[in-house]
Short mmCIF file of C-alpha atoms and ligand atoms in Angstrom, two decimals:
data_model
loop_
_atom_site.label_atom_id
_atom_site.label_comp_id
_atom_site.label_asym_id
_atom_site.label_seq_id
_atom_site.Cartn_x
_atom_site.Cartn_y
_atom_site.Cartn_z
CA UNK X 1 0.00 0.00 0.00
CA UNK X 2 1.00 3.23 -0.74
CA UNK X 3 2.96 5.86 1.96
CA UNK X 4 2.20 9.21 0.93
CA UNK X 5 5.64 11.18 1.36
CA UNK X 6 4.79 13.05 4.18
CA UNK X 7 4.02 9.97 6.06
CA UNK X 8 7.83 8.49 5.34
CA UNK X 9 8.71 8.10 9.01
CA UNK X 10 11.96 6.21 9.46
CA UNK X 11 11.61 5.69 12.81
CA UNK X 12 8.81 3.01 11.73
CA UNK X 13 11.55 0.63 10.98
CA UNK X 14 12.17 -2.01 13.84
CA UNK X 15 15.32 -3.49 12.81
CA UNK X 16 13.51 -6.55 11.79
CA UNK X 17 15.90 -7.65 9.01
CA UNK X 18 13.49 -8.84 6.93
CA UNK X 19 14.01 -6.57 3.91
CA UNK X 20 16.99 -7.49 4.09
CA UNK X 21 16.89 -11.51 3.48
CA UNK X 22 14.60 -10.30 0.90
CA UNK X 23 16.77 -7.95 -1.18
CA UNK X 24 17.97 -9.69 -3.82
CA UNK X 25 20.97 -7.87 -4.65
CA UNK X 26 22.26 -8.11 -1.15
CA UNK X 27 22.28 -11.68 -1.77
CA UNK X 28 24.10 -11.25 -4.98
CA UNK X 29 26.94 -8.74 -3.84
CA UNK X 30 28.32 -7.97 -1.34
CA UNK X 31 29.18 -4.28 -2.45
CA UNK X 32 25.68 -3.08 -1.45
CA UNK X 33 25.14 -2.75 2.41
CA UNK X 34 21.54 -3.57 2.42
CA UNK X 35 18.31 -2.17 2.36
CA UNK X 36 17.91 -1.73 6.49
CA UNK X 37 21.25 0.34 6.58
CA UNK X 38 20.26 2.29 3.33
CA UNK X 39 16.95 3.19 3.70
CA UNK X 40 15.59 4.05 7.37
CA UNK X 41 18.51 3.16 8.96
CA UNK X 42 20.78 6.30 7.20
CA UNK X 43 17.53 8.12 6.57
CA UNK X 44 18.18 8.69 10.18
CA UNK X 45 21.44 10.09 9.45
CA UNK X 46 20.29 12.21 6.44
CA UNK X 47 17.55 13.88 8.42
CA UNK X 48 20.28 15.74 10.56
CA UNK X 49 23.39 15.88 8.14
CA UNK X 50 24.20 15.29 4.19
CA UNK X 51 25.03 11.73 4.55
CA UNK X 52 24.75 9.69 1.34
CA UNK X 53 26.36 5.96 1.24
CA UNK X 54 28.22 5.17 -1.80
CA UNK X 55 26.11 2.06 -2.09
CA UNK X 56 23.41 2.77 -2.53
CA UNK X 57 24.02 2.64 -6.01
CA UNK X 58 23.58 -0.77 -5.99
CA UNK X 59 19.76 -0.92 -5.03
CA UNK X 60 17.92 -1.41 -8.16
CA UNK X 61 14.73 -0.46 -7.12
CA UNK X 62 13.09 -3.94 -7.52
CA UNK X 63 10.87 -2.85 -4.30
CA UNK X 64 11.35 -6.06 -2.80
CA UNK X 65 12.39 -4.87 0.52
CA UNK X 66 8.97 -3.12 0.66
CA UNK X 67 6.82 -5.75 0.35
CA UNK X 68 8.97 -7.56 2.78
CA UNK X 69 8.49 -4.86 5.40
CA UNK X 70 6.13 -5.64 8.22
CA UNK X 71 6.13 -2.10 9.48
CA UNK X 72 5.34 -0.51 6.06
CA UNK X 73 8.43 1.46 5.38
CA UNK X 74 8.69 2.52 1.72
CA UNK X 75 12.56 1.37 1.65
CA UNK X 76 13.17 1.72 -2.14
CA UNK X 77 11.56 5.27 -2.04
CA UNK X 78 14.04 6.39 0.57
CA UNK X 79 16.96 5.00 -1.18
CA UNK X 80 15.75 6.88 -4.57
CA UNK X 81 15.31 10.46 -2.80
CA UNK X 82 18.51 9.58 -0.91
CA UNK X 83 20.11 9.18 -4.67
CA UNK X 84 18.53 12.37 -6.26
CA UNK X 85 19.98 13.95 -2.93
CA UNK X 86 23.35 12.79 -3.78
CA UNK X 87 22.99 13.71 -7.63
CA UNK X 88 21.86 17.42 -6.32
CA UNK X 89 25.47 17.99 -5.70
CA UNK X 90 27.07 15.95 -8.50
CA UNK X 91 26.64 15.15 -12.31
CA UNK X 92 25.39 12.11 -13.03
CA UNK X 93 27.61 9.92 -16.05
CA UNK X 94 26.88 9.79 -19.37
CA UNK X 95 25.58 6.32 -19.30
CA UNK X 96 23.13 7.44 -16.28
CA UNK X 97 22.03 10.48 -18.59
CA UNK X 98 21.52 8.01 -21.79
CA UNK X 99 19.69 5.86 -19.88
CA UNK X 100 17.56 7.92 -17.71
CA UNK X 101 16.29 9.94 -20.91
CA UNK X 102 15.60 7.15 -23.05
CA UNK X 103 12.71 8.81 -24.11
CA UNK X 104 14.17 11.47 -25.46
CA UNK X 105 16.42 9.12 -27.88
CA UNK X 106 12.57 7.16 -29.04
CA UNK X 107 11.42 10.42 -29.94
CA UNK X 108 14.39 11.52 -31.90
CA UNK X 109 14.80 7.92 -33.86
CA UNK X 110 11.09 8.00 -34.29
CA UNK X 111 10.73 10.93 -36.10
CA UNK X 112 13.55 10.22 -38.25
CA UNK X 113 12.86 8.43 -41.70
CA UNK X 114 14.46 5.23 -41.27
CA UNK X 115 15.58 6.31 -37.82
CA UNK X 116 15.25 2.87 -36.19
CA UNK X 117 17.28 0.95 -39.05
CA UNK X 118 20.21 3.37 -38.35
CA UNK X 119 19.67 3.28 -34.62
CA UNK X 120 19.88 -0.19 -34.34
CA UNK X 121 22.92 -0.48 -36.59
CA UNK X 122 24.66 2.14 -34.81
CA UNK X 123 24.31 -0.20 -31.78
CA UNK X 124 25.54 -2.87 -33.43
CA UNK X 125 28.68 -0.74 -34.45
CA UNK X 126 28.85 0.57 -31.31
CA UNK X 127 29.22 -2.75 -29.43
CA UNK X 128 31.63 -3.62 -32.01
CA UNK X 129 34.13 -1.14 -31.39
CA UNK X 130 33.26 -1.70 -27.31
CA UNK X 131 31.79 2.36 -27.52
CA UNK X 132 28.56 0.74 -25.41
CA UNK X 133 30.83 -0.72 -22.61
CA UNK X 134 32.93 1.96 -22.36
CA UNK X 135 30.22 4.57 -21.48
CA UNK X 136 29.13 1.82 -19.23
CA UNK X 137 26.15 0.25 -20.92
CA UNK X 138 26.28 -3.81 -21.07
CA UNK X 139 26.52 -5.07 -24.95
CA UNK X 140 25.22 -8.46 -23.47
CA UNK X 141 21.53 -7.36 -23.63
CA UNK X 142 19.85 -6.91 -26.64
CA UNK X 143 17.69 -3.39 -27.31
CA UNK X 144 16.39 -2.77 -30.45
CA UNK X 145 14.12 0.01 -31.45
CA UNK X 146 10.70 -0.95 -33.59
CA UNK X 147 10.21 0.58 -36.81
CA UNK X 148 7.52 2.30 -36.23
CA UNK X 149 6.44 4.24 -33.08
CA UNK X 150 2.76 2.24 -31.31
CA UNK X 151 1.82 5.97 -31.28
CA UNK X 152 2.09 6.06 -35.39
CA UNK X 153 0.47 2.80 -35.98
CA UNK X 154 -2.09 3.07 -33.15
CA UNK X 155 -3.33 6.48 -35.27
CA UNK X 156 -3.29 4.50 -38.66
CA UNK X 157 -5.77 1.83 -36.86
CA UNK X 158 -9.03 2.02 -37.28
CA UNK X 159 -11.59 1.25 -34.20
CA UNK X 160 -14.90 0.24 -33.73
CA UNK X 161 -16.70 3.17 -31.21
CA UNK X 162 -18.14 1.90 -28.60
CA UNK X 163 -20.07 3.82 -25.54
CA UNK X 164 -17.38 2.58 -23.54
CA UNK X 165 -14.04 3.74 -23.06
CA UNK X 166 -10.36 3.66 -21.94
CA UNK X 167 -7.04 5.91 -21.80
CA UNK X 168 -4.16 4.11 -22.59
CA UNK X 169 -0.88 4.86 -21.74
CA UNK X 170 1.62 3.26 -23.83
CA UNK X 171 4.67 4.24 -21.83
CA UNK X 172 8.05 4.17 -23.83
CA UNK X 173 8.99 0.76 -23.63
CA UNK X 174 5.57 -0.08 -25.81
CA UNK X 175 5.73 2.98 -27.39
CA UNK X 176 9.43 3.04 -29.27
CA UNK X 177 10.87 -0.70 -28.69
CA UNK X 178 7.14 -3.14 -28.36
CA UNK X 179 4.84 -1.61 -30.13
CA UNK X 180 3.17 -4.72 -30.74
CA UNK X 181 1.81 -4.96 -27.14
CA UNK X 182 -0.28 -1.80 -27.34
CA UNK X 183 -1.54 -2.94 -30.67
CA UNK X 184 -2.63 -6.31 -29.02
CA UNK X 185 -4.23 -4.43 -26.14
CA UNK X 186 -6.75 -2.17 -28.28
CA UNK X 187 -7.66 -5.58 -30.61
CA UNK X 188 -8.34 -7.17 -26.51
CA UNK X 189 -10.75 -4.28 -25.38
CA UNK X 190 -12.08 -3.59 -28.62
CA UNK X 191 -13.21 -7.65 -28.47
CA UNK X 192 -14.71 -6.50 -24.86
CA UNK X 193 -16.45 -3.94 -26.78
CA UNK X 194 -14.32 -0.93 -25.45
CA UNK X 195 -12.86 2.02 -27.35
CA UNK X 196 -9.26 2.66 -26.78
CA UNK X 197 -8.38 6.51 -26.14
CA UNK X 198 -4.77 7.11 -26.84
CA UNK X 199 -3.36 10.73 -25.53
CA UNK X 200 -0.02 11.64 -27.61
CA UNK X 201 0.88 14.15 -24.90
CA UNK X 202 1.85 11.49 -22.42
CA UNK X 203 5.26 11.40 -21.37
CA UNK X 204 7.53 8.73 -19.84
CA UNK X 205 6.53 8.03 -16.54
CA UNK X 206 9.92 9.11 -14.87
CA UNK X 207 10.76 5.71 -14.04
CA UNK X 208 13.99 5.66 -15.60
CA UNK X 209 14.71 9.35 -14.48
CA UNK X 210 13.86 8.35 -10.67
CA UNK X 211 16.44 5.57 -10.82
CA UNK X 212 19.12 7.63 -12.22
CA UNK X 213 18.79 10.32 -9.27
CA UNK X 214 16.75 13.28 -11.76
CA UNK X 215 13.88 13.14 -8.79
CA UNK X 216 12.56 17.10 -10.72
CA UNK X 217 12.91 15.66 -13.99
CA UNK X 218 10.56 13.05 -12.57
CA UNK X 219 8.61 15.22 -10.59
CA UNK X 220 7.95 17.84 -14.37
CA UNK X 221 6.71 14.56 -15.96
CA UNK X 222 4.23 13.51 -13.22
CA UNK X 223 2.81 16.26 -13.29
CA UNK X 224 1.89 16.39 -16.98
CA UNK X 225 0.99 12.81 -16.87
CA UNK X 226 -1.26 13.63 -13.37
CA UNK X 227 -3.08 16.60 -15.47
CA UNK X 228 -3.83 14.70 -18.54
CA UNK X 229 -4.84 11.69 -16.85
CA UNK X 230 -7.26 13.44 -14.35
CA UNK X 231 -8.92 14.74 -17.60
CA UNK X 232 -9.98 11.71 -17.81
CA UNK X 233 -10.60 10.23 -14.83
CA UNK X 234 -12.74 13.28 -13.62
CA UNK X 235 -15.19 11.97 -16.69
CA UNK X 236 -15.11 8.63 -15.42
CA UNK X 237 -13.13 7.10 -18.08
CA UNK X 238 -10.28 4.33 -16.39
CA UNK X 239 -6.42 5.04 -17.47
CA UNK X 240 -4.80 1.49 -18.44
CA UNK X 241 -1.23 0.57 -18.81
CA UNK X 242 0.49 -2.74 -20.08
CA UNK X 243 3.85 -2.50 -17.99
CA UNK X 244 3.78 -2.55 -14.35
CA UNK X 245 6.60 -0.49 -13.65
CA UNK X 246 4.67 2.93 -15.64
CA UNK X 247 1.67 1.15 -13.65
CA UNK X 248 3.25 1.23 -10.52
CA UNK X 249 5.11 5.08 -11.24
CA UNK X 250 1.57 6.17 -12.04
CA UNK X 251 -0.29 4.97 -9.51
CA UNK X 252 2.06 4.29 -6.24
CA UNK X 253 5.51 6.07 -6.85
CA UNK X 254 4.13 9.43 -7.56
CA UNK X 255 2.24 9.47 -4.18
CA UNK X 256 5.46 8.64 -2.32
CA UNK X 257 7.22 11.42 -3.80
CA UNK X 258 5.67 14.02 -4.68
CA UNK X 259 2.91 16.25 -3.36
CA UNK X 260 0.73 16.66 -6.37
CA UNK X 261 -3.44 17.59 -6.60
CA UNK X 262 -5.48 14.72 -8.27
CA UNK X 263 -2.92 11.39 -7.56
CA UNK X 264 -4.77 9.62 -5.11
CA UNK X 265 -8.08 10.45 -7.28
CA UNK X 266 -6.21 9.40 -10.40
CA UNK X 267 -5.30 6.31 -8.36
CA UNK X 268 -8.58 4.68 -7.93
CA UNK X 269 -9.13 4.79 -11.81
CA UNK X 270 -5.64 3.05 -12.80
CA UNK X 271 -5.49 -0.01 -13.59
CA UNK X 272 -2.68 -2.65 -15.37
CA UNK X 273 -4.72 -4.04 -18.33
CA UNK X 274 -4.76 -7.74 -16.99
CA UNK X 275 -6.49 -6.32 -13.59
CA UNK X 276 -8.63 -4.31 -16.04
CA UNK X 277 -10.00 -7.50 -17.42
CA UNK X 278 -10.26 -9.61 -14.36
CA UNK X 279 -12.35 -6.86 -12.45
CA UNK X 280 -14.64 -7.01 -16.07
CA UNK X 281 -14.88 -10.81 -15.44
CA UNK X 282 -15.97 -10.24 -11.50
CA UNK X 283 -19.29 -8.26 -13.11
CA UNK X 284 -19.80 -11.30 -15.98
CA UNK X 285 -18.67 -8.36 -18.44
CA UNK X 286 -15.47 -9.80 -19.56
CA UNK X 287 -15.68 -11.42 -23.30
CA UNK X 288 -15.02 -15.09 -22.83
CA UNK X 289 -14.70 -16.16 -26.15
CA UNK X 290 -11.42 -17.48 -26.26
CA UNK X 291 -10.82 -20.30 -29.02
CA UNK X 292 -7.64 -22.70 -28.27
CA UNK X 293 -4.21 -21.96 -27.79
CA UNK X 294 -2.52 -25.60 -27.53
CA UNK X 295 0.51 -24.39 -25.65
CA UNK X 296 2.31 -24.78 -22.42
CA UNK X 297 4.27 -21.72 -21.12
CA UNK X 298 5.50 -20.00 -17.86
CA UNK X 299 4.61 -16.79 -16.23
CA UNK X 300 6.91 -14.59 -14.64
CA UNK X 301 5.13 -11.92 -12.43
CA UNK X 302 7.34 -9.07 -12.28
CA UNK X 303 8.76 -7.68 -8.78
CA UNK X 304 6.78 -4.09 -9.95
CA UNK X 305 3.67 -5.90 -9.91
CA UNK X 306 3.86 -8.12 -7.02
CA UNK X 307 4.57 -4.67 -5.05
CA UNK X 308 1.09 -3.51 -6.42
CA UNK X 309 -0.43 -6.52 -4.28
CA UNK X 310 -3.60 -7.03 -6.88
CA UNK X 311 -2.66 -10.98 -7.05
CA UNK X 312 -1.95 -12.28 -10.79
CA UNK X 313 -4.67 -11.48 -12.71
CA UNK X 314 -2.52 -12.38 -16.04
CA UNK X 315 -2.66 -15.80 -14.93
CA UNK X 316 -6.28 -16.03 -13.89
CA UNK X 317 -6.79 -14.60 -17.67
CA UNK X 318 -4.76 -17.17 -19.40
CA UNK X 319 -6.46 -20.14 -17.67
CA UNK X 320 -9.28 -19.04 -19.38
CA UNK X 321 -7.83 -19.87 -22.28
CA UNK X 322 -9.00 -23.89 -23.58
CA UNK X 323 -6.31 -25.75 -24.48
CA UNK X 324 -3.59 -23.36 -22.37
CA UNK X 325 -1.40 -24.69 -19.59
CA UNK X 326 0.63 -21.97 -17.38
CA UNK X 327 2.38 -22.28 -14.66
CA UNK X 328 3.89 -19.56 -11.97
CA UNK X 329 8.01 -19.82 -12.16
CA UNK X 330 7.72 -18.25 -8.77
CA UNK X 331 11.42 -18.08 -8.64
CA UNK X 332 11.81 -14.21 -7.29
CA UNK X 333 13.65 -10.91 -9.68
CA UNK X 334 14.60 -11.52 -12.87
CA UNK X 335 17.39 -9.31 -11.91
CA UNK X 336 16.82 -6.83 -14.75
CA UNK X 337 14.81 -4.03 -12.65
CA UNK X 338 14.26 -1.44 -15.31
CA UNK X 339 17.69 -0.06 -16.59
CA UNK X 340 20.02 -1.83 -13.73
CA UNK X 341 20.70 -4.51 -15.66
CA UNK X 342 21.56 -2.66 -19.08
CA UNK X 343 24.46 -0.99 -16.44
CA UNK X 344 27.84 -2.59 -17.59
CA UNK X 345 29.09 -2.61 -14.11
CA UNK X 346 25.31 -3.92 -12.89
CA UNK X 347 24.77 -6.72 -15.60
CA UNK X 348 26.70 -9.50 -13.48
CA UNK X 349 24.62 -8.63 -10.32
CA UNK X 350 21.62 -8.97 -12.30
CA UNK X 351 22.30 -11.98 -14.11
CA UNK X 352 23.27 -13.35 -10.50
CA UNK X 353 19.55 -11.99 -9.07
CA UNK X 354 18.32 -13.68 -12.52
CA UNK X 355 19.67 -16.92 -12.31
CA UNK X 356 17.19 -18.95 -10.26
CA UNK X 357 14.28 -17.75 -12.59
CA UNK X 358 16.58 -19.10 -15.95
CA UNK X 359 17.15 -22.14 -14.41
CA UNK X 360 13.35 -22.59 -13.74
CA UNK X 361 12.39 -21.70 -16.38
CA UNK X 362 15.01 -24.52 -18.59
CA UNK X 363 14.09 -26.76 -16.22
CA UNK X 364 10.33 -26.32 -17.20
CA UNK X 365 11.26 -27.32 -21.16
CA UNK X 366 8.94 -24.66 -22.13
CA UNK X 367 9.58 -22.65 -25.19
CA UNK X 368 8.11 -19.28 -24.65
CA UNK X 369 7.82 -17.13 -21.18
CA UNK X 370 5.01 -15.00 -20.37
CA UNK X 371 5.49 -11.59 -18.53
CA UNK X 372 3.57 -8.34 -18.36
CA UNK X 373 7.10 -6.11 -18.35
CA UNK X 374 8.94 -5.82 -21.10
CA UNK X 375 12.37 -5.21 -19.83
CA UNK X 376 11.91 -8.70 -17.86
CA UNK X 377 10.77 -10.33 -20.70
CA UNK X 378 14.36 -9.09 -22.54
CA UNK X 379 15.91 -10.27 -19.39
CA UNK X 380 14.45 -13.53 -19.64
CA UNK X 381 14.94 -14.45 -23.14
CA UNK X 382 18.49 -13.19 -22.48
CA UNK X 383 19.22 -15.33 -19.55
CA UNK X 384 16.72 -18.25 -20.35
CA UNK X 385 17.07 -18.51 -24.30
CA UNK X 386 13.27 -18.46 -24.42
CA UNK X 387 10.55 -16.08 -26.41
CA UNK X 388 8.85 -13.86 -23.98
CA UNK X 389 5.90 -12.84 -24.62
CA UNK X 390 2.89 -10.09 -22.86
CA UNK X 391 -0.02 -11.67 -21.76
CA UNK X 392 -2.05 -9.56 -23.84
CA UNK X 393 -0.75 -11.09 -26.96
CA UNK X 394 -1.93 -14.46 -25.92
CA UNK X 395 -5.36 -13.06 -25.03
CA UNK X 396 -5.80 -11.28 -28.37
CA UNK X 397 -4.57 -14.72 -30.04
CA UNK X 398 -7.07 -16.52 -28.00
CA UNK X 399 -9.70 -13.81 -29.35
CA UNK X 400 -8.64 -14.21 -32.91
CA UNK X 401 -8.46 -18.17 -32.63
CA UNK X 402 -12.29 -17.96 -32.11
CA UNK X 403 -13.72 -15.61 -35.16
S1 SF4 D 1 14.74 -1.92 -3.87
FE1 SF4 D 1 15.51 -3.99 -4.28
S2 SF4 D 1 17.74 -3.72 -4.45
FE2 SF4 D 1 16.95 -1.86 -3.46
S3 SF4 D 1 17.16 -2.29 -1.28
FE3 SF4 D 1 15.07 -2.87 -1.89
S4 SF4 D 1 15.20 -5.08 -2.34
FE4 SF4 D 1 17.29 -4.27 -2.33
S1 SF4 D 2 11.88 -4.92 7.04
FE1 SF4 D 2 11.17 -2.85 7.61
S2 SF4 D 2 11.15 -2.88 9.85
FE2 SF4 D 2 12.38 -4.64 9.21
S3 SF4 D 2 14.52 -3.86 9.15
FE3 SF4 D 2 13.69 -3.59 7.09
S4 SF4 D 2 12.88 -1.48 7.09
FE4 SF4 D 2 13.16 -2.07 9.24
#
């Protein structure tokens, strides 16, 4: 549950230890002092002095410490505004400034004719000549930008109207590298008889700015997104997102940070698409025919979901589906946590925090993952050798399988 800002107390904490059997990258290195020290433990500290732990670069933000807490203390959160403190006095790297502002690079190769083709082989030239690694981005992971924006192609589409309706929000990840899974997603809730609003004045939820300590780069962007999505909500009309960690930025992080009019309202009319469709199903709304998908597969729930605490509605969907067999991998962070794992001097960490989720997933023999995040889903078929797919790809499948 969410902590609004004011209410970060770290004098809550009661040295438990929990959060920190649960961090996952204290278990991986043992360069990172923990999430007990770093969070409430030096918040203490940075209350009376400018104290900042050199770290606490190594927390990734997974947010597993907070759900581990039994005394509610928003861990991660601390350890973010802790790094924006320590950023207010320094400049952050190059690398930290490419990948904080990925956006801004989408936009750019987007609007270029052929952008994406040259993008892509410039990466490919650039890991050559090791230019990623040294500006300290990993050339293990592969990130490849789609040819055409889900912005561009979602205007192209044409929709059935329908008296009811949703706001997407693509977030960059769908919008510049998978535009696919936004694409799926309107065919889904225009087979549930929903039209799909899409604003273009969206921008990136600051996830990737938070992490790399620009907290009022983060803030300017929440507050756009806050104002165009209470536009909405004010009418009634839900905001829906297909990747949990926008999901979670939008509807938990910002309350934790910032003080901003209309969150908590915008709150109660978020949802993640998948918990979209299972709160259709709970009022006998939700369009059940699926036709057969003869497939066995394995879900990984992402650590920015499970934080969200709404169960696993992708995999209450996808047993809908005749013919489908799922099961949970259940085997903790995939280790990729939004950018960490793209960090050169990160990847080894995260392929370390990955490792027992790769090995369950071989062990399973499947040949294709399902995940609702689409940096884990790179992570996994990185670290597993498997296809990775969103859930709402299956479910439009399942749709189509049946006309
Ligand atoms: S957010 Fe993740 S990496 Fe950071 S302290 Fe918490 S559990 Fe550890
Ligand atoms: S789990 Fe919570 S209460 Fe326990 S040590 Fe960590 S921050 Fe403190």
């Amino acid at each position: 549950m969410s902590k609004h800002h004011n209410d970060i107390n770290p004098d809550s904490c009661t040295a438990c230890t929990s959060c920190i059997s649960h961090c996952p990258v204290t278990a991986a290195t043992r360069k990172f002092r923990g999430p007990k020290m770093m969070g409430p433990a030096l918040e203490r500290m940075r209350l009376s002095q400018d104290d900042v732990e050199p770290s606490l670069e190594y927390c990734s933000n997974c947010k597993n410490c907070d759900m581990a807490c039994p005394s509610g203390v928003p861990i991660s959160t601390l350890n973010m505004k802790a790094r924006a403190q320590y950023f207010k006095t320094r400049k952050q790297s190059m690398r930290d400034e490419m990948l904080g502002h990925g956006e801004k690079m989408g936009k750019l190769i987007s609007a270029l004719p052929a952008g994406a083709f040259f993008a892509n082989l410039g990466m490919q030239v650039g890991k050559a000549f090791g230019i990623m690694n040294a500006i300290g981005i990993s050339d293990k992971l592969p990130l490849t930008y789609a040819g055409t924006s889900f912005i561009k192609q979602f205007k192209e589409l044409k929709q059935t109207s329908y008296p009811d309706k949703v706001v997407f929000y693509p977030g960059c990840f769908i919008n510049y590298q998978d535009p696919q899974v936004g694409m799926d997603f309107v065919a889904v809730m225009q087979a549930n008889k929903y039209e799909v609003i899409v604003e273009e004045d969206f921008v990136c939820c600051g996830s990737p700015l938070l992490v790399t300590g620009y907290l009022e780069e983060c803030e300017q962007n929440a507050k756009k997104n806050t104002a165009i999505m209470k536009k909405w909500t004010d009418k009634g009309i839900p905001v829906i997102t297909c990747c949990t960690s926008c999901g979670l930025m939008l509807k938990q992080e910002y309350q934790e940070l910032f003080e901003i009019d209309g969150l908590a309202e915008n709150a109660k009319m978020l949802y993640d698409a998948t918990e979209f469709l299972v709160n259709l199903d709970e009022k006998g709304r939700l369009n059940k025919e699926f036709g057969a998908i003869e497939h066995r597969y394995m879900y990984h729930a992402p650590c920015h979901l499970r934080v969200q605490g709404y169960g696993l509605p992708a995999l209450d969907l996808l047993e809908m589906i005749p013919g489908l067999t799922i099961e949970n991998a259940d085997a903790g962070c995939c280790g990729i946590s939004g950018n960490y794992g793209f960090k050169a001097d990160k990847y080894d960490i995260a392929m370390t925090v990955g490792a027992k989720l790769f090995e369950t997933i071989k062990e399973s023999g499947v040949d294709t993952a399902v995940c609702d995040c689409g940096t884990c889903r790179l992570q996994i078929t990185h670290g597993a050798g498997v296809k990775a797919v969103h859930p709402m790809s299956l479910l439009r499948q399942a749709y189509e399988a049946k006309k």
